[in-house]
């Protein structure tokens, strides 16, 4: 990249930031129904523009195949009429959610008469950096708007045209509702210097960055970010079969957790089996093998079925995002907890047990964002949690954890009222 | 600093971090009453150790005078028997607060039968970097313990002995309650390399840093931090006298907001006067002058009294922390909002008005952490908000805002329960 380009990108990103900040001031005062109207109008526009979006996506897919993107990445990139209908449905679902802005989170009066309210307010400007999933354009834009935030979206180059086509529908929606187009901006360049600018130079304009992508993006964000980040790291989700597990529930959940979709961050990547539950564990392992899953096991798991292959040490703590699962025997719930503490990514873990004490211990001693009992890790999803949509699953501990919906994209203020009250 | 020292500090801080992480795992399971018992025992110990603490503080004060610390800094550093009693009272007040850990923040059931609870949990390890106020040792340690967090405290070199003496009382309390001494660690060196280690090398051990100090610390934190930070920036608090202000309330609040204590972050630093309220403004300005405050005004304010001196442009947006206030006339509530947006630090602003519409506009269009009506900015304080104590006033927008008490030092997890529930 030569100096001229760098200056251009720099100037471009500064202008985008200033525009977003100005839009955020207007959005903070825009009534809930105006923001919701923009979303339903955007859903209508997306349906009207469906052919254009699919054509743009076909071009992205062709380039992706030519560049040799993996099948998993191509699947993330692909839009179909059904997937597009899902994107429009998400826009409407977010529009119908209760509006978070202005919600009174707490309200109390002090002995001196001061009334103190904690009230939800927009964060301001949210930057979203994503890679191959074009639907993030709509989901992230919609959630920011619902939260009263301006959004700066940076799509991965492989999804660039698809994102542009979806963004056009969002702009239609904003215009229809009388909101500024700068409320949801898509960075209009594939130049990766734009990511650097968002992470480091735009601290005055961006209040928080939400990165959605693979290890290289995450590593870059961790190294460069001067702006607060809602970390979205790996989803190394564990399922643990306890000695007190129910057979039918367990077999159903293990199979679903691994196979429903293998490319999502809530897919199970490691099966832990209580040494006192190896018989049930073997049934679950055979279910996985029969479904075509490659099981990489330790000695105890290899003894269950000749199709199990030997796990390498780094198969534990690995996010396969594929039809592969690591598996091993552990010494009861404490063994499972120890393994997850060492190899987990604080995303989602599920215990299969009918024993309340074991479940309570699993819940108390692990600090993952989502802990489950007798449920599939594939439920780690904002829509499934009832949030309408999500930008992703935050694995950090501050502000946002688990599914990031509109409420997680707000902050709060204290509003304090007195009657000439002074402090002694 | 030579290489040997650097290695020593590095190794020391890594050990402190690992010890804190291990203590955090124990604290997360320690029952509420055990953690509260440690705090009341620490309060008892502090009273027993009062003479030793005052002797240590006298040594710090002597060094501080020799080093030529300002009167404001020496006042922050000074401990008296009364102030020490206040520190012990804060420990007991925090102990008596409701315990945040395990609080169910939300609880809902999805149509498929999944029960989802959002439950408060400790953050883990909190790093606190402070400067001259030795009482932060007790307040920060107590709030972290209340939140179930392990604390790593780094006291400024000028308060080093006072902090050590107070820390000894906290250790007594931890021992008395059967909790590990590593739950609240004080960095045992004045070497400033320890701050660098906390900000950059200890990301694996520290979940969040709370910096409490002046501009140089804040600048260093912003430049170096690789760990999330609860920003505590300047308290450039504004008081605005609206045309619909009540005379008695206004005069009382303006005087209190500036003069009750001038060295606290909630002290008013700028008085904005509606051009339609110059008569009342002049009364308030004369009250301040009569109380010995230096008023630096624009032309309109200088016309009120010959004692008013001319304000320099950079007097607006300046944190005096002294008996000085900037003042100027503005065009109504919108003029005040514009001034505060340009010069404020998102800390605390107060509007003096009997007009509900003006107050609503002030509340809606400013995004400071605390907005007040007819109340003194000096109430910007966790104790005054009813939180028992505070580490400080956060001015960032993420996670913690306004007074940082024990609840702000927690995070949450989702606990999800099904009955073999799978996702279609």
mmCIF file of N, CA and C in Angstrom, chain A residues 226-320:
data_model
loop_
_atom_site.group_PDB
_atom_site.id
_atom_site.type_symbol
_atom_site.label_atom_id
_atom_site.label_comp_id
_atom_site.label_asym_id
_atom_site.label_seq_id
_atom_site.Cartn_x
_atom_site.Cartn_y
_atom_site.Cartn_z
ATOM 1 N N UNK A 226 -7.311 -0.191 20.262
ATOM 2 C CA UNK A 226 -7.236 0.898 21.233
ATOM 3 C C UNK A 226 -8.658 1.320 21.617
ATOM 4 N N UNK A 227 -9.621 0.633 21.092
ATOM 5 C CA UNK A 227 -11.041 0.903 21.312
ATOM 6 C C UNK A 227 -11.565 -0.304 22.096
ATOM 7 N N UNK A 228 -12.513 -0.115 23.027
ATOM 8 C CA UNK A 228 -13.039 -1.287 23.736
ATOM 9 C C UNK A 228 -13.637 -2.310 22.772
ATOM 10 N N UNK A 229 -13.510 -3.575 23.125
ATOM 11 C CA UNK A 229 -13.924 -4.672 22.244
ATOM 12 C C UNK A 229 -14.828 -5.631 23.012
ATOM 13 N N UNK A 230 -15.916 -6.058 22.377
ATOM 14 C CA UNK A 230 -16.665 -7.213 22.892
ATOM 15 C C UNK A 230 -16.072 -8.445 22.232
ATOM 16 N N UNK A 231 -15.233 -9.149 22.980
ATOM 17 C CA UNK A 231 -14.514 -10.264 22.384
ATOM 18 C C UNK A 231 -15.475 -11.369 21.975
ATOM 19 N N UNK A 232 -15.297 -11.858 20.782
ATOM 20 C CA UNK A 232 -16.007 -13.037 20.299
ATOM 21 C C UNK A 232 -14.941 -14.029 19.895
ATOM 22 N N UNK A 233 -14.544 -14.853 20.853
ATOM 23 C CA UNK A 233 -13.445 -15.779 20.569
ATOM 24 C C UNK A 233 -14.022 -17.113 20.109
ATOM 25 N N UNK A 234 -13.194 -18.119 20.190
ATOM 26 C CA UNK A 234 -13.615 -19.445 19.735
ATOM 27 C C UNK A 234 -14.798 -19.955 20.539
ATOM 28 N N UNK A 235 -15.583 -20.792 19.903
ATOM 29 C CA UNK A 235 -16.629 -21.524 20.602
ATOM 30 C C UNK A 235 -16.156 -22.965 20.766
ATOM 31 N N UNK A 236 -15.349 -23.192 21.803
ATOM 32 C CA UNK A 236 -14.899 -24.569 22.063
ATOM 33 C C UNK A 236 -15.868 -25.131 23.101
ATOM 34 N N UNK A 237 -17.019 -25.594 22.615
ATOM 35 C CA UNK A 237 -18.109 -26.000 23.508
ATOM 36 C C UNK A 237 -17.952 -27.459 23.910
ATOM 37 N N UNK A 238 -18.169 -27.723 25.207
ATOM 38 C CA UNK A 238 -18.045 -29.079 25.747
ATOM 39 C C UNK A 238 -19.418 -29.625 26.133
ATOM 40 N N UNK A 239 -19.574 -30.940 25.910
ATOM 41 C CA UNK A 239 -20.741 -31.652 26.443
ATOM 42 C C UNK A 239 -20.205 -32.732 27.368
ATOM 43 N N UNK A 240 -20.734 -32.792 28.586
ATOM 44 C CA UNK A 240 -20.248 -33.756 29.577
ATOM 45 C C UNK A 240 -21.372 -34.724 29.952
ATOM 46 N N UNK A 241 -21.107 -36.033 29.746
ATOM 47 C CA UNK A 241 -22.067 -37.079 30.125
ATOM 48 C C UNK A 241 -21.727 -37.548 31.537
ATOM 49 N N UNK A 242 -22.587 -37.212 32.470
ATOM 50 C CA UNK A 242 -22.369 -37.560 33.876
ATOM 51 C C UNK A 242 -22.878 -38.975 34.166
ATOM 52 N N UNK A 243 -22.411 -39.540 35.260
ATOM 53 C CA UNK A 243 -22.859 -40.893 35.631
ATOM 54 C C UNK A 243 -24.376 -40.933 35.851
ATOM 55 N N UNK A 244 -24.974 -39.803 36.209
ATOM 56 C CA UNK A 244 -26.416 -39.779 36.466
ATOM 57 C C UNK A 244 -27.204 -39.275 35.259
ATOM 58 N N UNK A 245 -26.624 -39.431 34.057
ATOM 59 C CA UNK A 245 -27.311 -38.949 32.847
ATOM 60 C C UNK A 245 -28.426 -39.913 32.431
ATOM 61 N N UNK A 246 -29.480 -39.338 31.862
ATOM 62 C CA UNK A 246 -30.585 -40.134 31.305
ATOM 63 C C UNK A 246 -30.202 -40.570 29.886
ATOM 64 N N UNK A 247 -30.462 -41.846 29.569
ATOM 65 C CA UNK A 247 -29.961 -42.368 28.293
ATOM 66 C C UNK A 247 -30.576 -41.672 27.076
ATOM 67 N N UNK A 248 -31.898 -41.593 27.045
ATOM 68 C CA UNK A 248 -32.545 -41.041 25.847
ATOM 69 C C UNK A 248 -32.196 -39.558 25.677
ATOM 70 N N UNK A 249 -32.289 -38.806 26.770
ATOM 71 C CA UNK A 249 -31.956 -37.372 26.699
ATOM 72 C C UNK A 249 -30.522 -37.177 26.214
ATOM 73 N N UNK A 250 -29.631 -37.977 26.793
ATOM 74 C CA UNK A 250 -28.218 -37.815 26.486
ATOM 75 C C UNK A 250 -27.936 -38.081 25.014
ATOM 76 N N UNK A 251 -28.455 -39.205 24.491
ATOM 77 C CA UNK A 251 -28.165 -39.543 23.101
ATOM 78 C C UNK A 251 -28.720 -38.475 22.156
ATOM 79 N N UNK A 252 -29.907 -37.970 22.495
ATOM 80 C CA UNK A 252 -30.532 -36.936 21.663
ATOM 81 C C UNK A 252 -29.681 -35.650 21.664
ATOM 82 N N UNK A 253 -29.280 -35.239 22.858
ATOM 83 C CA UNK A 253 -28.571 -33.949 22.975
ATOM 84 C C UNK A 253 -27.167 -34.030 22.370
ATOM 85 N N UNK A 254 -26.434 -35.113 22.621
ATOM 86 C CA UNK A 254 -25.067 -35.204 22.090
ATOM 87 C C UNK A 254 -25.090 -35.127 20.564
ATOM 88 N N UNK A 255 -25.997 -35.887 19.963
ATOM 89 C CA UNK A 255 -26.062 -35.906 18.505
ATOM 90 C C UNK A 255 -26.420 -34.530 17.947
ATOM 91 N N UNK A 256 -27.395 -33.882 18.588
ATOM 92 C CA UNK A 256 -27.807 -32.552 18.123
ATOM 93 C C UNK A 256 -26.689 -31.533 18.308
ATOM 94 N N UNK A 257 -26.033 -31.579 19.471
ATOM 95 C CA UNK A 257 -25.010 -30.577 19.800
ATOM 96 C C UNK A 257 -23.868 -30.610 18.793
ATOM 97 N N UNK A 258 -23.536 -31.823 18.279
ATOM 98 C CA UNK A 258 -22.455 -31.910 17.292
ATOM 99 C C UNK A 258 -22.955 -31.716 15.873
ATOM 100 N N UNK A 259 -24.101 -32.333 15.516
ATOM 101 C CA UNK A 259 -24.391 -32.479 14.084
ATOM 102 C C UNK A 259 -25.416 -31.513 13.500
ATOM 103 N N UNK A 260 -26.223 -30.837 14.324
ATOM 104 C CA UNK A 260 -27.278 -29.996 13.735
ATOM 105 C C UNK A 260 -26.672 -29.040 12.723
ATOM 106 N N UNK A 261 -25.693 -28.233 13.155
ATOM 107 C CA UNK A 261 -24.844 -27.493 12.220
ATOM 108 C C UNK A 261 -23.440 -27.536 12.806
ATOM 109 N N UNK A 262 -22.472 -27.898 11.997
ATOM 110 C CA UNK A 262 -21.116 -28.050 12.545
ATOM 111 C C UNK A 262 -20.309 -26.755 12.444
ATOM 112 N N UNK A 263 -20.787 -25.794 11.642
ATOM 113 C CA UNK A 263 -19.992 -24.587 11.401
ATOM 114 C C UNK A 263 -20.335 -23.432 12.318
ATOM 115 N N UNK A 264 -21.227 -23.644 13.278
ATOM 116 C CA UNK A 264 -21.619 -22.539 14.164
ATOM 117 C C UNK A 264 -20.805 -22.599 15.454
ATOM 118 N N UNK A 265 -20.686 -21.434 16.125
ATOM 119 C CA UNK A 265 -19.816 -21.398 17.298
ATOM 120 C C UNK A 265 -20.414 -22.195 18.458
ATOM 121 N N UNK A 266 -21.713 -22.498 18.428
ATOM 122 C CA UNK A 266 -22.325 -23.276 19.502
ATOM 123 C C UNK A 266 -22.253 -24.780 19.272
ATOM 124 N N UNK A 267 -21.614 -25.208 18.208
ATOM 125 C CA UNK A 267 -21.484 -26.650 17.956
ATOM 126 C C UNK A 267 -20.528 -27.264 18.979
ATOM 127 N N UNK A 268 -20.856 -28.453 19.478
ATOM 128 C CA UNK A 268 -19.979 -29.129 20.439
ATOM 129 C C UNK A 268 -18.695 -29.548 19.742
ATOM 130 N N UNK A 269 -17.576 -29.315 20.405
ATOM 131 C CA UNK A 269 -16.280 -29.696 19.833
ATOM 132 C C UNK A 269 -15.607 -30.772 20.666
ATOM 133 N N UNK A 270 -16.128 -31.033 21.864
ATOM 134 C CA UNK A 270 -15.488 -32.025 22.729
ATOM 135 C C UNK A 270 -16.531 -32.701 23.614
ATOM 136 N N UNK A 271 -16.468 -34.031 23.630
ATOM 137 C CA UNK A 271 -17.387 -34.835 24.449
ATOM 138 C C UNK A 271 -16.598 -35.402 25.623
ATOM 139 N N UNK A 272 -17.044 -35.103 26.825
ATOM 140 C CA UNK A 272 -16.398 -35.622 28.035
ATOM 141 C C UNK A 272 -17.329 -36.675 28.630
ATOM 142 N N UNK A 273 -16.766 -37.823 28.972
ATOM 143 C CA UNK A 273 -17.587 -38.938 29.452
ATOM 144 C C UNK A 273 -17.095 -39.360 30.833
ATOM 145 N N UNK A 274 -17.985 -39.327 31.793
ATOM 146 C CA UNK A 274 -17.680 -39.804 33.143
ATOM 147 C C UNK A 274 -17.211 -41.265 33.052
ATOM 148 N N UNK A 275 -16.096 -41.572 33.718
ATOM 149 C CA UNK A 275 -15.615 -42.959 33.710
ATOM 150 C C UNK A 275 -16.672 -43.917 34.262
ATOM 151 N N UNK A 276 -17.601 -43.376 35.035
ATOM 152 C CA UNK A 276 -18.682 -44.214 35.564
ATOM 153 C C UNK A 276 -19.886 -44.234 34.623
ATOM 154 N N UNK A 277 -19.720 -43.721 33.404
ATOM 155 C CA UNK A 277 -20.833 -43.707 32.440
ATOM 156 C C UNK A 277 -20.346 -44.139 31.064
ATOM 157 N N UNK A 278 -19.361 -45.048 31.041
ATOM 158 C CA UNK A 278 -18.762 -45.419 29.747
ATOM 159 C C UNK A 278 -19.744 -46.195 28.860
ATOM 160 N N UNK A 279 -20.683 -46.935 29.494
ATOM 161 C CA UNK A 279 -21.631 -47.683 28.687
ATOM 162 C C UNK A 279 -22.515 -46.712 27.886
ATOM 163 N N UNK A 280 -23.075 -45.722 28.586
ATOM 164 C CA UNK A 280 -23.896 -44.717 27.902
ATOM 165 C C UNK A 280 -23.033 -43.903 26.933
ATOM 166 N N UNK A 281 -21.829 -43.591 27.360
ATOM 167 C CA UNK A 281 -20.913 -42.846 26.488
ATOM 168 C C UNK A 281 -20.696 -43.569 25.167
ATOM 169 N N UNK A 282 -20.565 -44.904 25.249
ATOM 170 C CA UNK A 282 -20.330 -45.680 24.026
ATOM 171 C C UNK A 282 -21.526 -45.598 23.088
ATOM 172 N N UNK A 283 -22.739 -45.587 23.641
ATOM 173 C CA UNK A 283 -23.927 -45.430 22.791
ATOM 174 C C UNK A 283 -23.896 -44.078 22.079
ATOM 175 N N UNK A 284 -23.563 -43.037 22.818
ATOM 176 C CA UNK A 284 -23.522 -41.690 22.227
ATOM 177 C C UNK A 284 -22.432 -41.609 21.165
ATOM 178 N N UNK A 285 -21.281 -42.207 21.450
ATOM 179 C CA UNK A 285 -20.178 -42.190 20.478
ATOM 180 C C UNK A 285 -20.592 -42.930 19.208
ATOM 181 N N UNK A 286 -21.261 -44.081 19.362
ATOM 182 C CA UNK A 286 -21.697 -44.817 18.162
ATOM 183 C C UNK A 286 -22.741 -44.030 17.375
ATOM 184 N N UNK A 287 -23.621 -43.318 18.070
ATOM 185 C CA UNK A 287 -24.586 -42.453 17.363
ATOM 186 C C UNK A 287 -23.842 -41.439 16.484
ATOM 187 N N UNK A 288 -22.807 -40.852 17.036
ATOM 188 C CA UNK A 288 -22.030 -39.852 16.287
ATOM 189 C C UNK A 288 -21.350 -40.500 15.083
ATOM 190 N N UNK A 289 -20.717 -41.648 15.314
ATOM 191 C CA UNK A 289 -20.030 -42.348 14.215
ATOM 192 C C UNK A 289 -21.024 -42.720 13.124
ATOM 193 N N UNK A 290 -22.177 -43.232 13.537
ATOM 194 C CA UNK A 290 -23.191 -43.621 12.561
ATOM 195 C C UNK A 290 -23.673 -42.423 11.753
ATOM 196 N N UNK A 291 -23.618 -41.236 12.345
ATOM 197 C CA UNK A 291 -24.046 -40.023 11.641
ATOM 198 C C UNK A 291 -22.917 -39.465 10.779
ATOM 199 N N UNK A 292 -21.788 -40.164 10.742
ATOM 200 C CA UNK A 292 -20.692 -39.727 9.885
ATOM 201 C C UNK A 292 -19.695 -38.807 10.554
ATOM 202 N N UNK A 293 -19.794 -38.651 11.856
ATOM 203 C CA UNK A 293 -18.864 -37.766 12.567
ATOM 204 C C UNK A 293 -17.555 -38.514 12.821
ATOM 205 N N UNK A 294 -16.434 -37.838 12.628
ATOM 206 C CA UNK A 294 -15.141 -38.409 12.992
ATOM 207 C C UNK A 294 -14.931 -38.171 14.486
ATOM 208 N N UNK A 295 -14.764 -39.267 15.235
ATOM 209 C CA UNK A 295 -14.556 -39.149 16.681
ATOM 210 C C UNK A 295 -13.087 -39.407 16.976
ATOM 211 N N UNK A 296 -12.447 -38.437 17.646
ATOM 212 C CA UNK A 296 -11.041 -38.573 18.019
ATOM 213 C C UNK A 296 -10.981 -38.772 19.538
ATOM 214 N N UNK A 297 -10.611 -39.976 19.951
ATOM 215 C CA UNK A 297 -10.755 -40.297 21.369
ATOM 216 C C UNK A 297 -9.472 -40.675 22.062
ATOM 217 N N UNK A 298 -9.553 -40.719 23.394
ATOM 218 C CA UNK A 298 -8.454 -41.269 24.188
ATOM 219 C C UNK A 298 -8.637 -42.789 24.241
ATOM 220 N N UNK A 299 -7.824 -43.477 25.037
ATOM 221 C CA UNK A 299 -7.892 -44.947 25.047
ATOM 222 C C UNK A 299 -9.282 -45.456 25.401
ATOM 223 N N UNK A 300 -9.890 -44.851 26.411
ATOM 224 C CA UNK A 300 -11.201 -45.332 26.861
ATOM 225 C C UNK A 300 -12.237 -45.207 25.753
ATOM 226 N N UNK A 301 -12.166 -44.140 24.984
ATOM 227 C CA UNK A 301 -13.145 -43.945 23.908
ATOM 228 C C UNK A 301 -12.819 -44.831 22.706
ATOM 229 N N UNK A 302 -11.525 -45.028 22.445
ATOM 230 C CA UNK A 302 -11.147 -45.907 21.330
ATOM 231 C C UNK A 302 -11.600 -47.333 21.592
ATOM 232 N N UNK A 303 -11.670 -47.719 22.849
ATOM 233 C CA UNK A 303 -12.102 -49.080 23.190
ATOM 234 C C UNK A 303 -13.590 -49.289 22.902
ATOM 235 N N UNK A 304 -14.320 -48.177 22.681
ATOM 236 C CA UNK A 304 -15.770 -48.285 22.472
ATOM 237 C C UNK A 304 -16.133 -48.760 21.081
ATOM 238 N N UNK A 305 -15.303 -48.376 20.093
ATOM 239 C CA UNK A 305 -15.654 -48.665 18.700
ATOM 240 C C UNK A 305 -14.382 -48.546 17.856
ATOM 241 N N UNK A 306 -14.178 -49.501 16.949
ATOM 242 C CA UNK A 306 -12.939 -49.439 16.157
ATOM 243 C C UNK A 306 -12.879 -48.232 15.229
ATOM 244 N N UNK A 307 -14.015 -47.602 14.971
ATOM 245 C CA UNK A 307 -13.989 -46.439 14.076
ATOM 246 C C UNK A 307 -13.422 -45.188 14.752
ATOM 247 N N UNK A 308 -13.324 -45.193 16.071
ATOM 248 C CA UNK A 308 -12.749 -44.037 16.777
ATOM 249 C C UNK A 308 -11.264 -43.954 16.471
ATOM 250 N N UNK A 309 -10.793 -42.745 16.120
ATOM 251 C CA UNK A 309 -9.355 -42.580 15.852
ATOM 252 C C UNK A 309 -8.692 -41.952 17.074
ATOM 253 N N UNK A 310 -7.377 -42.046 17.127
ATOM 254 C CA UNK A 310 -6.646 -41.536 18.297
ATOM 255 C C UNK A 310 -6.624 -40.008 18.279
ATOM 256 N N UNK A 311 -6.942 -39.417 19.389
ATOM 257 C CA UNK A 311 -6.897 -37.958 19.487
ATOM 258 C C UNK A 311 -5.466 -37.507 19.711
ATOM 259 N N UNK A 312 -5.060 -36.432 19.022
ATOM 260 C CA UNK A 312 -3.774 -35.796 19.316
ATOM 261 C C UNK A 312 -3.997 -34.852 20.494
ATOM 262 N N UNK A 313 -2.924 -34.553 21.245
ATOM 263 C CA UNK A 313 -3.113 -33.673 22.410
ATOM 264 C C UNK A 313 -3.824 -32.363 22.046
ATOM 265 N N UNK A 314 -3.499 -31.786 20.861
ATOM 266 C CA UNK A 314 -4.111 -30.484 20.554
ATOM 267 C C UNK A 314 -5.515 -30.616 19.960
ATOM 268 N N UNK A 315 -6.050 -31.819 19.904
ATOM 269 C CA UNK A 315 -7.462 -31.948 19.526
ATOM 270 C C UNK A 315 -8.378 -31.491 20.671
ATOM 271 N N UNK A 316 -7.838 -31.510 21.891
ATOM 272 C CA UNK A 316 -8.610 -30.963 23.014
ATOM 273 C C UNK A 316 -8.361 -29.452 23.052
ATOM 274 N N UNK A 317 -9.432 -28.678 23.132
ATOM 275 C CA UNK A 317 -9.290 -27.222 23.075
ATOM 276 C C UNK A 317 -9.238 -26.720 21.642
ATOM 277 N N UNK A 318 -9.692 -27.547 20.684
ATOM 278 C CA UNK A 318 -9.640 -27.150 19.278
ATOM 279 C C UNK A 318 -11.054 -26.911 18.761
ATOM 280 N N UNK A 319 -11.228 -25.840 17.980
ATOM 281 C CA UNK A 319 -12.531 -25.548 17.381
ATOM 282 C C UNK A 319 -12.529 -26.122 15.959
ATOM 283 N N UNK A 320 -13.143 -27.310 15.792
ATOM 284 C CA UNK A 320 -13.113 -27.960 14.483
ATOM 285 C C UNK A 320 -14.038 -27.258 13.488
#
